[in-house]
Tab-separated table of C-alpha atoms in Angstrom:
chain	number	residue	atom	x	y	z
A	1234	MET	CA	22.619	-1.391	-18.538
A	1235	ASP	CA	19.762	-0.911	-16.143
A	1236	ASP	CA	20.491	2.734	-15.290
A	1237	GLY	CA	20.465	3.610	-18.940
A	1238	SER	CA	17.322	1.937	-19.901
A	1239	ASP	CA	15.497	3.198	-16.675
A	1240	LEU	CA	16.623	6.927	-17.736
A	1241	THR	CA	15.063	6.134	-21.209
A	1242	ARG	CA	11.938	4.852	-19.709
A	1243	ARG	CA	11.559	7.892	-17.387
A	1244	SER	CA	12.118	10.266	-20.300
A	1245	GLY	CA	9.347	8.702	-22.418
A	1246	HIS	CA	7.120	8.574	-19.411
A	1247	ARG	CA	7.640	12.109	-18.104
A	1248	GLN	CA	6.472	13.548	-21.380
A	1249	GLN	CA	3.009	12.096	-20.660
A	1250	LEU	CA	2.847	13.869	-17.403
A	1251	THR	CA	3.869	17.427	-18.303
A	1252	THR	CA	1.307	19.736	-16.894
A	1253	ALA	CA	0.076	23.027	-18.388
A	1254	GLY	CA	-1.193	25.761	-15.923
A	1255	THR	CA	-1.868	24.613	-12.164
A	1256	SER	CA	-2.800	21.107	-12.040
A	1257	SER	CA	-4.477	19.305	-8.925
A	1258	THR	CA	-1.097	18.036	-7.882
A	1259	GLY	CA	-0.223	21.687	-7.077
A	1260	THR	CA	2.437	22.206	-9.665
A	1261	SER	CA	2.391	25.466	-11.308
A	1262	SER	CA	3.325	26.253	-14.886
A	1263	ALA	CA	5.944	28.702	-13.607
A	1264	GLU	CA	7.710	25.650	-11.935
A	1265	THR	CA	7.278	23.797	-15.156
A	1266	SER	CA	8.631	26.555	-17.453
A	1267	SER	CA	11.364	27.129	-15.063
A	1268	GLY	CA	12.873	23.539	-15.659
A	1269	GLY	CA	11.131	21.780	-12.844
A	1270	ASP	CA	9.728	18.372	-13.789
A	1271	PRO	CA	6.503	17.720	-11.867
A	1272	ALA	CA	6.835	13.999	-12.437
A	1273	ASP	CA	10.089	14.170	-10.284
A	1274	ALA	CA	9.171	16.873	-7.896
A	1275	THR	CA	8.303	16.074	-4.409
A	1276	ILE	CA	4.496	15.314	-4.033
A	1277	PRO	CA	2.681	18.285	-2.379
A	1278	ARG	CA	1.120	17.401	1.063
A	1279	ARG	CA	-2.194	18.418	-0.330
A	1280	THR	CA	-1.723	15.678	-3.105
A	1281	LEU	CA	-0.693	13.094	-0.466
A	1282	TRP	CA	-3.817	13.496	1.605
A	1283	SER	CA	-6.337	13.999	-1.122
A	1284	TYR	CA	-5.160	10.754	-2.634
A	1285	ALA	CA	-4.969	9.020	0.662
A	1286	ALA	CA	-8.635	9.905	1.363
A	1287	GLY	CA	-9.694	7.644	-1.154
A	1288	SER	CA	-8.626	4.864	0.995
A	1289	VAL	CA	-11.526	5.820	3.264
A	1290	GLY	CA	-13.686	4.621	0.437
A	1291	THR	CA	-11.641	1.672	-0.643
A	1292	GLY	CA	-10.864	0.680	3.012
A	1293	GLY	CA	-14.567	0.845	3.845
A	1294	PHE	CA	-16.066	-0.924	0.813
A	1295	GLY	CA	-13.235	-3.650	0.832
A	1296	THR	CA	-13.620	-4.365	4.613
A	1297	LEU	CA	-17.236	-4.031	5.765
A	1298	PRO	CA	-18.852	-6.502	3.268
A	1299	GLY	CA	-16.307	-8.889	3.947
A	1300	LEU	CA	-16.755	-8.497	7.634
A	1301	VAL	CA	-20.457	-8.437	7.974
A	1302	LEU	CA	-22.305	-9.396	4.741
A	1303	ALA	CA	-21.905	-13.180	5.300
A	1304	TYR	CA	-23.003	-12.840	8.783
A	1305	TYR	CA	-25.897	-10.783	7.618
A	1306	LEU	CA	-27.170	-13.345	5.195
A	1307	THR	CA	-26.605	-16.369	7.521
A	1308	ASP	CA	-27.762	-14.859	11.036
A	1309	THR	CA	-30.309	-12.297	10.031
A	1310	LEU	CA	-31.829	-13.443	6.651
A	1311	SER	CA	-31.447	-17.173	7.576
A	1312	VAL	CA	-29.663	-17.959	4.216
A	1313	ALA	CA	-27.795	-21.357	4.327
A	1314	ALA	CA	-24.106	-20.970	4.505
A	1315	GLY	CA	-23.674	-22.601	1.017
A	1316	ALA	CA	-26.136	-20.254	-0.707
A	1317	ALA	CA	-24.590	-17.208	1.129
A	1318	ALA	CA	-21.031	-18.244	-0.266
A	1319	VAL	CA	-22.408	-17.980	-3.732
A	1320	ILE	CA	-23.918	-14.574	-2.984
A	1321	VAL	CA	-20.820	-12.948	-1.577
A	1322	VAL	CA	-18.489	-14.411	-4.429
A	1323	ALA	CA	-20.624	-14.122	-7.467
A	1324	PRO	CA	-20.523	-10.230	-7.781
A	1325	LYS	CA	-16.808	-10.360	-7.581
A	1326	ILE	CA	-16.590	-12.893	-10.324
A	1327	ILE	CA	-18.335	-10.379	-12.674
A	1328	ASP	CA	-15.561	-8.048	-11.490
A	1329	LEU	CA	-13.182	-10.136	-13.351
A	1330	VAL	CA	-14.536	-8.840	-16.620
A	1331	VAL	CA	-15.797	-5.316	-15.548
A	1332	ASN	CA	-12.649	-4.021	-13.788
A	1333	PRO	CA	-10.129	-4.501	-16.582
A	1334	VAL	CA	-12.834	-2.748	-19.034
A	1335	VAL	CA	-13.468	-0.054	-16.707
A	1336	GLY	CA	-9.515	0.472	-16.313
A	1337	ALA	CA	-8.946	0.425	-19.883
A	1338	ARG	CA	-11.761	2.753	-20.581
A	1339	SER	CA	-10.491	5.150	-17.875
A	1340	ASP	CA	-7.152	5.298	-20.012
A	1341	ALA	CA	-9.156	6.191	-22.971
A	1342	HIS	CA	-11.069	8.760	-21.120
A	1343	ALA	CA	-7.828	10.290	-19.772
A	1344	ARG	CA	-6.343	10.291	-23.238
A	1345	ALA	CA	-9.301	12.057	-24.511
A	1346	THR	CA	-10.187	14.542	-21.679
A	1347	GLY	CA	-6.740	14.576	-19.770
A	1348	SER	CA	-8.349	13.237	-16.664
A	1349	ARG	CA	-9.551	10.232	-14.949
A	1350	ARG	CA	-11.724	12.306	-12.391
A	1351	GLY	CA	-15.054	11.798	-14.110
A	1352	TYR	CA	-14.861	7.985	-13.612
A	1353	MET	CA	-14.027	8.375	-10.051
A	1354	ILE	CA	-16.817	10.799	-9.170
A	1355	ALA	CA	-19.297	8.590	-11.242
A	1356	GLY	CA	-18.272	5.624	-9.228
A	1357	ALA	CA	-18.674	7.563	-5.845
A	1358	LEU	CA	-22.051	8.821	-6.583
A	1359	MET	CA	-23.461	5.421	-7.681
A	1360	MET	CA	-21.902	3.714	-4.557
A	1361	LEU	CA	-23.982	5.814	-2.196
A	1362	PRO	CA	-27.502	4.480	-2.803
A	1363	LEU	CA	-26.428	0.827	-3.941
A	1364	PHE	CA	-24.449	0.328	-0.984
A	1365	ILE	CA	-27.441	1.111	1.289
A	1366	LEU	CA	-29.789	-0.930	-0.698
A	1367	THR	CA	-27.548	-3.955	-0.321
A	1368	PHE	CA	-28.501	-4.037	3.332
A	1369	ALA	CA	-32.087	-2.660	3.029
A	1370	THR	CA	-33.581	-6.098	2.374
A	1371	PRO	CA	-37.377	-6.070	2.986
A	1372	THR	CA	-38.082	-8.300	6.172
A	1373	SER	CA	-41.351	-9.406	4.453
A	1374	LEU	CA	-39.588	-11.158	1.660
A	1375	PRO	CA	-39.169	-14.960	1.924
A	1376	VAL	CA	-35.651	-16.336	2.303
A	1377	PRO	CA	-34.973	-17.107	-1.414
A	1378	ALA	CA	-36.142	-13.572	-2.531
A	1379	ALA	CA	-34.045	-11.966	0.111
A	1380	ALA	CA	-31.068	-13.798	-0.968
A	1381	VAL	CA	-31.598	-12.494	-4.614
A	1382	TRP	CA	-32.164	-8.952	-3.384
A	1383	VAL	CA	-28.832	-9.004	-1.709
A	1384	LEU	CA	-27.010	-10.636	-4.898
A	1385	ILE	CA	-28.458	-8.032	-7.191
A	1386	PHE	CA	-27.474	-4.786	-5.156
A	1387	PHE	CA	-24.152	-6.235	-4.080
A	1388	THR	CA	-23.300	-6.911	-7.815
A	1389	LEU	CA	-24.355	-3.349	-8.838
A	1390	THR	CA	-22.484	-1.992	-5.876
A	1391	ALA	CA	-19.442	-3.724	-7.041
A	1392	ILE	CA	-19.634	-2.418	-10.516
A	1393	ALA	CA	-20.041	1.084	-9.256
A	1394	TYR	CA	-17.003	0.645	-7.102
A	1395	ALA	CA	-14.947	-0.449	-10.049
A	1396	PHE	CA	-15.582	2.907	-11.736
A	1397	PHE	CA	-13.758	4.636	-8.889
A	1398	GLN	CA	-11.234	1.814	-7.803
A	1399	ALA	CA	-9.527	1.205	-11.440
A	1400	PRO	CA	-8.630	5.045	-12.238
A	1401	TYR	CA	-7.779	5.412	-8.493
A	1402	VAL	CA	-5.156	2.571	-8.580
A	1403	ALA	CA	-3.552	3.940	-11.797
A	1404	LEU	CA	-3.137	7.549	-10.195
A	1405	PRO	CA	0.454	7.014	-8.731
A	1406	ALA	CA	1.834	6.370	-12.250
A	1407	ASP	CA	0.278	9.700	-13.305
A	1408	LEU	CA	1.506	11.800	-10.197
A	1409	THR	CA	5.075	10.806	-10.049
A	1410	THR	CA	7.667	8.671	-11.815
A	1411	ASP	CA	9.846	8.616	-8.881
A	1412	TYR	CA	10.610	5.289	-7.124
A	1413	HIS	CA	10.601	6.603	-3.456
A	1414	GLU	CA	8.102	9.278	-4.127
A	1415	ARG	CA	5.530	6.358	-5.148
A	1416	THR	CA	6.486	4.372	-2.000
A	1417	ARG	CA	5.785	7.931	-0.039
A	1418	LEU	CA	2.537	8.304	-1.774
A	1419	LEU	CA	1.275	4.902	-1.127
A	1420	SER	CA	2.562	4.793	2.495
A	1421	VAL	CA	0.452	7.842	3.330
A	1422	ARG	CA	-2.579	6.068	1.549
A	1423	ILE	CA	-1.916	2.898	3.565
A	1424	ALA	CA	-1.776	4.654	6.810
A	1425	VAL	CA	-5.089	6.356	6.118
A	1426	LEU	CA	-6.384	2.977	4.829
A	1427	ALA	CA	-5.575	1.389	8.137
A	1428	LEU	CA	-7.310	4.072	10.104
A	1429	ALA	CA	-10.231	3.862	7.652
A	1430	ILE	CA	-10.424	0.103	8.049
A	1431	LEU	CA	-10.432	0.445	11.840
A	1432	VAL	CA	-13.054	3.232	12.005
A	1433	VAL	CA	-15.448	1.431	9.566
A	1434	GLY	CA	-14.526	-2.149	10.419
A	1435	ALA	CA	-14.961	-1.492	14.274
A	1436	GLY	CA	-17.448	1.447	14.126
A	1437	ALA	CA	-20.011	0.033	11.628
A	1438	PRO	CA	-20.773	-3.053	13.593
A	1439	ALA	CA	-21.120	-0.812	16.833
A	1440	ILE	CA	-23.576	1.139	15.042
A	1441	ARG	CA	-25.541	-2.033	14.191
A	1442	ASP	CA	-25.532	-3.114	17.637
A	1443	ALA	CA	-26.256	0.198	19.201
A	1444	ALA	CA	-29.418	0.132	16.929
A	1445	GLY	CA	-30.528	-3.058	18.263
A	1446	GLY	CA	-29.160	-5.314	15.557
A	1447	GLY	CA	-31.423	-7.123	13.234
A	1448	ALA	CA	-32.571	-5.574	9.775
A	1449	GLY	CA	-32.914	-2.161	11.352
A	1450	GLY	CA	-29.268	-2.081	12.751
A	1451	TYR	CA	-27.898	-3.257	9.642
A	1452	LEU	CA	-29.726	-0.475	7.544
A	1453	LEU	CA	-28.527	2.374	9.883
A	1454	MET	CA	-25.026	0.887	9.661
A	1455	ALA	CA	-25.039	0.919	5.819
A	1456	ILE	CA	-26.399	4.519	5.731
A	1457	ALA	CA	-23.540	5.875	7.947
A	1458	ALA	CA	-20.866	3.638	6.167
A	1459	ALA	CA	-22.041	4.732	2.566
A	1460	ILE	CA	-21.985	8.420	3.399
A	1461	LEU	CA	-18.347	8.087	4.673
A	1462	ILE	CA	-17.204	5.911	1.710
A	1463	CYS	CA	-18.628	8.295	-0.790
A	1464	ALA	CA	-17.138	11.518	0.846
A	1465	GLY	CA	-13.517	9.742	0.909
A	1466	MET	CA	-14.009	9.080	-2.827
A	1467	LEU	CA	-15.076	12.501	-3.734
A	1468	VAL	CA	-12.110	14.072	-1.986
A	1469	ALA	CA	-9.757	11.619	-3.781
A	1470	SER	CA	-11.015	12.630	-7.108
A	1471	ARG	CA	-9.693	16.136	-6.569
A	1472	CYS	CA	-6.203	14.913	-6.828
A	1473	ALA	CA	-6.552	13.409	-10.414
A	1474	PRO	CA	-4.881	15.469	-12.937
A	1475	SER	CA	-7.369	18.149	-14.261
A	1476	ARG	CA	-8.674	18.150	-17.980
A	1477	GLY	CA	-5.970	19.080	-20.312
A	1478	ALA	CA	-3.211	18.435	-17.870
A	1479	ARG	CA	-1.662	15.336	-19.925
A	1480	THR	CA	-0.517	16.824	-23.117
A	1481	GLN	CA	0.947	13.647	-24.716
A	1482	THR	CA	-0.382	10.266	-24.940
A	1483	HIS	CA	0.524	6.792	-26.200
A	1484	ASP	CA	-1.315	4.894	-28.920
A	1485	ARG	CA	-5.049	4.418	-28.367
A	1486	VAL	CA	-6.106	1.071	-26.738
A	1487	GLY	CA	-8.831	-0.902	-28.612
A	1488	ALA	CA	-12.274	0.745	-28.507
A	1489	ASP	CA	-14.658	-2.174	-27.829
A	1490	GLY	CA	-14.833	-3.948	-24.355
A	1491	GLY	CA	-13.487	-7.068	-25.663
A	1492	ALA	CA	-10.306	-5.345	-27.090
A	1493	VAL	CA	-9.570	-3.366	-23.657
A	1494	LEU	CA	-10.257	-6.506	-21.617
A	1495	ARG	CA	-7.494	-8.261	-23.791
A	1496	GLU	CA	-5.206	-5.332	-23.435
A	1497	GLY	CA	-5.383	-5.956	-19.660
A	1498	ILE	CA	-4.729	-9.676	-19.979
A	1499	THR	CA	-2.042	-9.064	-22.578
A	1500	ALA	CA	-0.378	-6.797	-19.886
A	1501	PHE	CA	-0.687	-9.496	-17.323
A	1502	ARG	CA	0.883	-12.292	-19.686
A	1503	GLU	CA	3.692	-9.997	-20.955
A	1504	ILE	CA	4.830	-8.221	-17.546
A	1505	SER	CA	6.386	-10.941	-15.318
A	1506	ASP	CA	6.726	-8.805	-12.202
A	1507	PHE	CA	3.087	-7.717	-12.380
A	1508	ARG	CA	1.796	-11.080	-12.961
A	1509	ILE	CA	3.871	-12.431	-9.947
A	1510	LEU	CA	3.112	-9.614	-7.797
A	1511	LEU	CA	-0.798	-9.829	-8.491
A	1512	ALA	CA	-0.639	-13.486	-7.726
A	1513	VAL	CA	0.920	-12.749	-4.327
A	1514	PHE	CA	-1.513	-9.960	-3.703
A	1515	VAL	CA	-4.585	-11.991	-4.574
A	1516	LEU	CA	-3.568	-14.867	-2.185
A	1517	GLN	CA	-2.764	-12.384	0.684
A	1518	ALA	CA	-6.009	-10.641	0.015
A	1519	LEU	CA	-7.805	-14.037	0.146
A	1520	ALA	CA	-5.961	-15.009	3.347
A	1521	SER	CA	-6.963	-11.697	5.149
A	1522	ALA	CA	-10.444	-11.981	3.852
A	1523	VAL	CA	-10.991	-15.348	5.274
A	1524	MET	CA	-9.773	-14.074	8.682
A	1525	LEU	CA	-12.218	-11.072	8.382
A	1526	GLY	CA	-14.993	-13.098	7.231
A	1527	GLY	CA	-14.648	-15.476	10.358
A	1528	ALA	CA	-14.148	-12.779	12.804
A	1529	GLN	CA	-17.814	-12.346	13.768
A	1530	TYR	CA	-18.267	-16.054	13.846
A	1531	VAL	CA	-15.311	-16.541	16.140
A	1532	ALA	CA	-16.650	-13.743	18.425
A	1533	THR	CA	-20.098	-15.254	18.530
A	1534	TYR	CA	-19.574	-19.044	18.765
A	1535	VAL	CA	-15.888	-19.435	19.892
A	1536	LEU	CA	-15.543	-16.714	22.423
A	1537	ASP	CA	-19.159	-16.792	23.157
A	1538	ASP	CA	-19.391	-12.875	22.976
A	1539	THR	CA	-20.932	-11.115	19.970
A	1540	SER	CA	-19.504	-7.825	21.123
A	1541	ALA	CA	-15.922	-9.295	20.942
A	1542	LEU	CA	-15.799	-8.593	17.298
A	1543	THR	CA	-14.942	-4.763	17.799
A	1544	PRO	CA	-11.878	-5.485	19.867
A	1545	MET	CA	-10.920	-8.355	17.761
A	1546	PHE	CA	-11.074	-6.272	14.603
A	1547	ALA	CA	-9.046	-3.349	16.359
A	1548	ALA	CA	-6.387	-5.821	17.269
A	1549	LEU	CA	-6.010	-6.809	13.734
A	1550	VAL	CA	-6.147	-3.243	12.264
A	1551	ALA	CA	-4.846	-0.937	14.774
A	1552	PRO	CA	-1.240	-2.105	14.836
A	1553	ALA	CA	-0.939	-0.996	11.292
A	1554	ILE	CA	-1.404	2.544	12.309
A	1555	LEU	CA	1.673	2.261	14.639
A	1556	VAL	CA	4.061	0.122	12.522
A	1557	MET	CA	3.289	1.568	9.140
A	1558	PRO	CA	6.253	4.109	9.285
A	1559	LEU	CA	8.481	1.354	10.604
A	1560	TRP	CA	7.584	-0.848	7.573
A	1561	TYR	CA	8.531	2.232	5.384
A	1562	ARG	CA	11.783	2.647	6.947
A	1563	PHE	CA	12.437	-1.067	6.641
A	1564	ALA	CA	11.658	-0.864	2.919
A	1565	ARG	CA	13.977	1.990	2.634
A	1566	ARG	CA	17.099	0.028	3.855
A	1567	HIS	CA	16.306	-3.467	2.794
A	1568	GLY	CA	13.870	-3.099	-0.230
A	1569	LYS	CA	10.142	-3.572	-0.766
A	1570	VAL	CA	10.556	-7.365	-1.640
A	1571	VAL	CA	12.417	-8.131	1.583
A	1572	GLY	CA	9.738	-6.120	3.512
A	1573	LEU	CA	7.050	-7.939	1.956
A	1574	PHE	CA	8.641	-11.405	2.845
A	1575	ALA	CA	8.998	-10.117	6.415
A	1576	ALA	CA	5.546	-9.041	6.788
A	1577	SER	CA	4.145	-12.228	5.188
A	1578	ALA	CA	6.056	-14.542	7.590
A	1579	THR	CA	4.967	-12.516	10.633
A	1580	PHE	CA	1.159	-12.829	9.756
A	1581	THR	CA	1.779	-16.555	8.821
A	1582	VAL	CA	3.014	-17.416	12.315
A	1583	ALA	CA	0.675	-15.354	14.258
A	1584	ALA	CA	-2.391	-16.693	12.109
A	1585	ALA	CA	-1.240	-20.425	12.714
A	1586	SER	CA	-0.939	-19.955	16.601
A	1587	LEU	CA	-4.713	-19.228	16.472
A	1588	VAL	CA	-5.540	-22.714	15.968
A	1589	VAL	CA	-5.006	-23.488	19.587
A	1590	ALA	CA	-8.447	-21.712	20.074
A	1591	VAL	CA	-9.962	-25.167	18.992
A	1592	TRP	CA	-8.874	-26.334	22.564
A	1593	ALA	CA	-8.341	-23.320	24.501
A	1594	PRO	CA	-10.195	-20.353	23.369
A	1595	GLY	CA	-9.660	-16.915	25.334
A	1596	PRO	CA	-8.656	-13.512	25.632
A	1597	TRP	CA	-4.925	-14.477	24.587
A	1598	MET	CA	-6.324	-14.761	20.964
A	1599	PHE	CA	-6.356	-10.903	20.768
A	1600	ALA	CA	-2.472	-10.927	21.236
A	1601	SER	CA	-2.088	-13.209	18.315
A	1602	VAL	CA	-4.477	-11.360	16.312
A	1603	ALA	CA	-2.550	-8.107	17.017
A	1604	VAL	CA	0.803	-9.687	16.030
A	1605	ALA	CA	-1.009	-10.936	12.726
A	1606	GLY	CA	-1.993	-7.204	12.152
A	1607	VAL	CA	1.628	-6.048	12.253
A	1608	GLY	CA	2.191	-8.448	9.325
A	1609	TYR	CA	-1.160	-7.322	7.891
A	1610	ALA	CA	0.078	-3.877	7.559
A	1611	GLY	CA	3.204	-4.740	5.538
A	1612	MET	CA	1.097	-7.065	3.331
A	1613	GLN	CA	-1.199	-4.136	2.486
A	1614	ALA	CA	1.634	-1.530	1.901
A	1615	PHE	CA	4.392	-3.223	-0.107
A	1616	PRO	CA	2.293	-4.667	-3.010
A	1617	LEU	CA	0.520	-1.447	-3.592
A	1618	ALA	CA	3.916	0.471	-3.425
A	1619	MET	CA	5.434	-2.045	-5.911
A	1620	LEU	CA	2.637	-1.936	-8.413
A	1621	PRO	CA	3.461	1.275	-10.220
A	1622	ASP	CA	7.059	0.314	-10.749
A	1623	PRO	CA	6.741	-1.613	-13.955
A	1624	ILE	CA	4.256	0.765	-15.362
A	1625	PRO	CA	6.709	3.308	-17.093
A	1626	GLY	CA	8.966	0.743	-18.661
A	1627	ASP	CA	5.959	-1.185	-19.849
A	1628	ALA	CA	4.591	2.180	-21.508
A	1629	GLN	CA	8.062	2.720	-23.185
A	1630	GLN	CA	8.411	-0.835	-24.485
A	1631	SER	CA	4.787	-1.537	-25.757
A	1632	GLY	CA	4.096	2.174	-26.894
A	1633	ILE	CA	0.714	2.051	-25.115
A	1634	ASP	CA	-0.258	3.613	-21.865
A	1635	ARG	CA	-1.816	0.520	-20.212
A	1636	SER	CA	-1.697	1.917	-16.583
A	1637	GLY	CA	-5.529	1.835	-16.297
A	1638	ALA	CA	-5.837	-1.632	-17.778
A	1639	ILE	CA	-3.116	-2.883	-15.402
A	1640	SER	CA	-4.944	-1.373	-12.571
A	1641	GLY	CA	-8.191	-2.700	-13.743
A	1642	VAL	CA	-6.683	-6.280	-13.613
A	1643	TRP	CA	-5.010	-5.515	-10.353
A	1644	THR	CA	-8.466	-4.516	-8.904
A	1645	ALA	CA	-10.270	-7.356	-10.234
A	1646	GLY	CA	-7.832	-9.738	-8.604
A	1647	GLU	CA	-8.068	-7.872	-5.360
A	1648	THR	CA	-11.747	-7.689	-5.149
A	1649	VAL	CA	-12.253	-11.303	-6.106
A	1650	GLY	CA	-9.704	-12.247	-3.439
A	1651	LEU	CA	-11.620	-10.219	-0.910
A	1652	ALA	CA	-14.971	-11.877	-1.996
A	1653	LEU	CA	-13.743	-15.237	-2.089
A	1654	GLY	CA	-12.492	-15.041	1.446
A	1655	PRO	CA	-16.028	-14.916	3.082
A	1656	GLY	CA	-17.026	-17.517	0.495
A	1657	VAL	CA	-14.208	-20.003	1.335
A	1658	PHE	CA	-15.074	-19.405	4.971
A	1659	LEU	CA	-18.824	-20.024	4.412
A	1660	LEU	CA	-17.932	-23.242	2.498
A	1661	VAL	CA	-15.793	-24.451	5.613
A	1662	LEU	CA	-19.007	-23.663	7.855
A	1663	ALA	CA	-21.300	-25.595	5.435
A	1664	ALA	CA	-18.960	-28.583	5.298
A	1665	CYS	CA	-18.593	-28.594	9.118
A	1666	GLY	CA	-22.697	-28.508	9.665
A	1667	PHE	CA	-23.023	-24.905	10.593
A	1668	VAL	CA	-26.752	-23.941	11.273
A	1669	SER	CA	-27.961	-20.519	10.112
A	1670	SER	CA	-30.039	-18.430	12.326
A	1671	SER	CA	-32.829	-15.597	11.959
A	1672	GLY	CA	-32.314	-12.162	13.413
A	1673	ASP	CA	-34.296	-13.118	16.685
A	1674	HIS	CA	-32.673	-16.557	17.191
A	1675	THR	CA	-29.097	-17.703	17.505
A	1676	ALA	CA	-28.965	-21.447	16.667
A	1677	THR	CA	-26.740	-23.813	18.673
A	1678	GLN	CA	-23.766	-25.160	16.915
A	1679	SER	CA	-22.263	-28.571	17.138
A	1680	SER	CA	-18.503	-28.984	18.313
A	1681	THR	CA	-17.698	-29.922	14.739
A	1682	ALA	CA	-18.833	-26.511	13.439
A	1683	ILE	CA	-17.181	-24.625	16.178
A	1684	THR	CA	-13.911	-26.409	15.481
A	1685	GLY	CA	-14.484	-25.527	11.759
A	1686	ILE	CA	-14.845	-21.969	12.756
A	1687	ALA	CA	-11.442	-21.919	14.618
A	1688	VAL	CA	-9.538	-23.691	11.903
A	1689	GLY	CA	-11.037	-21.509	9.132
A	1690	PHE	CA	-9.916	-18.455	11.034
A	1691	SER	CA	-6.337	-19.709	11.713
A	1692	LEU	CA	-4.795	-22.273	9.567
A	1693	ILE	CA	-6.545	-21.399	6.275
A	1694	PRO	CA	-5.079	-17.714	6.174
A	1695	ALA	CA	-1.738	-18.882	7.355
A	1696	LEU	CA	-1.226	-21.430	4.577
A	1697	LEU	CA	-2.519	-18.831	1.906
A	1698	VAL	CA	0.066	-16.510	2.913
A	1699	ALA	CA	2.825	-19.226	3.131
A	1700	ALA	CA	1.804	-20.157	-0.398
A	1701	SER	CA	2.101	-16.430	-1.547
A	1702	MET	CA	5.606	-16.473	-0.186
A	1703	LEU	CA	6.616	-19.153	-2.538
A	1704	VAL	CA	5.173	-17.333	-5.322
A	1705	LEU	CA	7.017	-14.157	-4.294
A	1706	ARG	CA	10.268	-15.996	-4.437
A	1707	ARG	CA	10.037	-15.848	-8.326
A	1708	TYR	CA	9.649	-11.991	-8.271
A	1709	ARG	CA	12.595	-10.070	-9.801
A	1710	ASP	CA	12.869	-6.391	-8.875
A	1711	THR	CA	13.989	-4.606	-12.103
A	1712	THR	CA	13.700	-1.185	-10.716
A	1713	VAL	CA	16.901	0.993	-10.308
A	1714	ARG	CA	18.111	0.897	-6.868
A	1715	HIS	CA	18.348	4.330	-5.356
A	1716	ASP	CA	20.836	5.641	-2.602
A	1717	SER	CA	18.370	6.109	0.241
A	1718	THR	CA	20.748	8.660	1.746
A	1719	LYS	CA	20.197	10.911	-1.378
A	1720	GLN	CA	16.349	10.816	-1.137
A	1721	THR	CA	14.127	13.111	0.695
A	1722	LEU	CA	10.621	12.260	1.961
């Protein structure tokens, strides 16, 4: 039963992806005319690496604000922890509406022009100045005005990011319908993502510190990071199918913003695997964002060494580069769902062990963070590799190409989870009596505040990932199981 239905789904979806001439995936018209199916062909290396380059942008923007924006607000601009929580969360709440609309609009644009490339390029170019302006708050502004400045420009930056991210997440379904080729595509992307997160997350604060910290250090950091983020996004836009590549499309999604938003919500309601997977990913994104948001505070107030942020961040992210191929092999043998369970359990145990820092902080914490990083790698890779799986079946059943709307809802959930993480951590700080500082003076914290920092960095992420594992138990993988011995990478 499943084999036959999957074959029907693939046949219908392949018609969308037929290319004319030479597409950006590297498939020629000669190959198509000779009977080759670009949807099933092995993805060319050029396409793999072009697509993966987008992770330089997504990794940079997804990591750096979560890592330093809260600390920038509380310890450079003297914004109270509670108000800072609102500033880092509010722009992402707006994304709940913006991302699905942008995703569905990218579907409409792809149907009209045959490409998502225009949206991706627009998002990249808008990101460049807006990201810099977020960290360019004039030092002469009073604290309330400085807070509003950051809120405005961070909101605009998040909207610009949606223009790139929503079509970018939809691309795997455009590039291939093969189950394992999608895993391969996403595995390369996540490997680059891990490297980008490591470089940006460790390098950007180092640039800030080398420039003397304070407002000037943050501005120089933002300029360097924005250039790198924009470059990665522009490279990734090259792998999007070119104009005219998609010769057949499904019925048009509604034209107005409310209709396209409803289309994404409808997809969320109707596709149970997508709904469960998104809930798991949001909880895990929230957990990792809480940990990232607390890293600078742990370095400064628990380890009493502001420079400890760089090795701590490296300990969390560097293992992903080493273990990603192992997670990929694990998934080929045991499946993506089992892999996600294993990665989540690894992260949960390692994060929970860090609560000991309340009584005995020390270098041992880097080892626990590194083990959490092993789990974090799988938690990043498996949900993204599983996301494209239900899209062809949904297109066949509904008669509508909702990949962009689906990716928009996914991106909205991801970005909200990433934004809520620092917000949750800041609320913990506010509840524990944390005192904000100016760029020239670091306030002394009470023992209650330091305990809150340690607990927020350890137990909260562990509990969130444990909750995601309970949700994941409801997931039913309906994709056809392939004989891994017959697949080639």
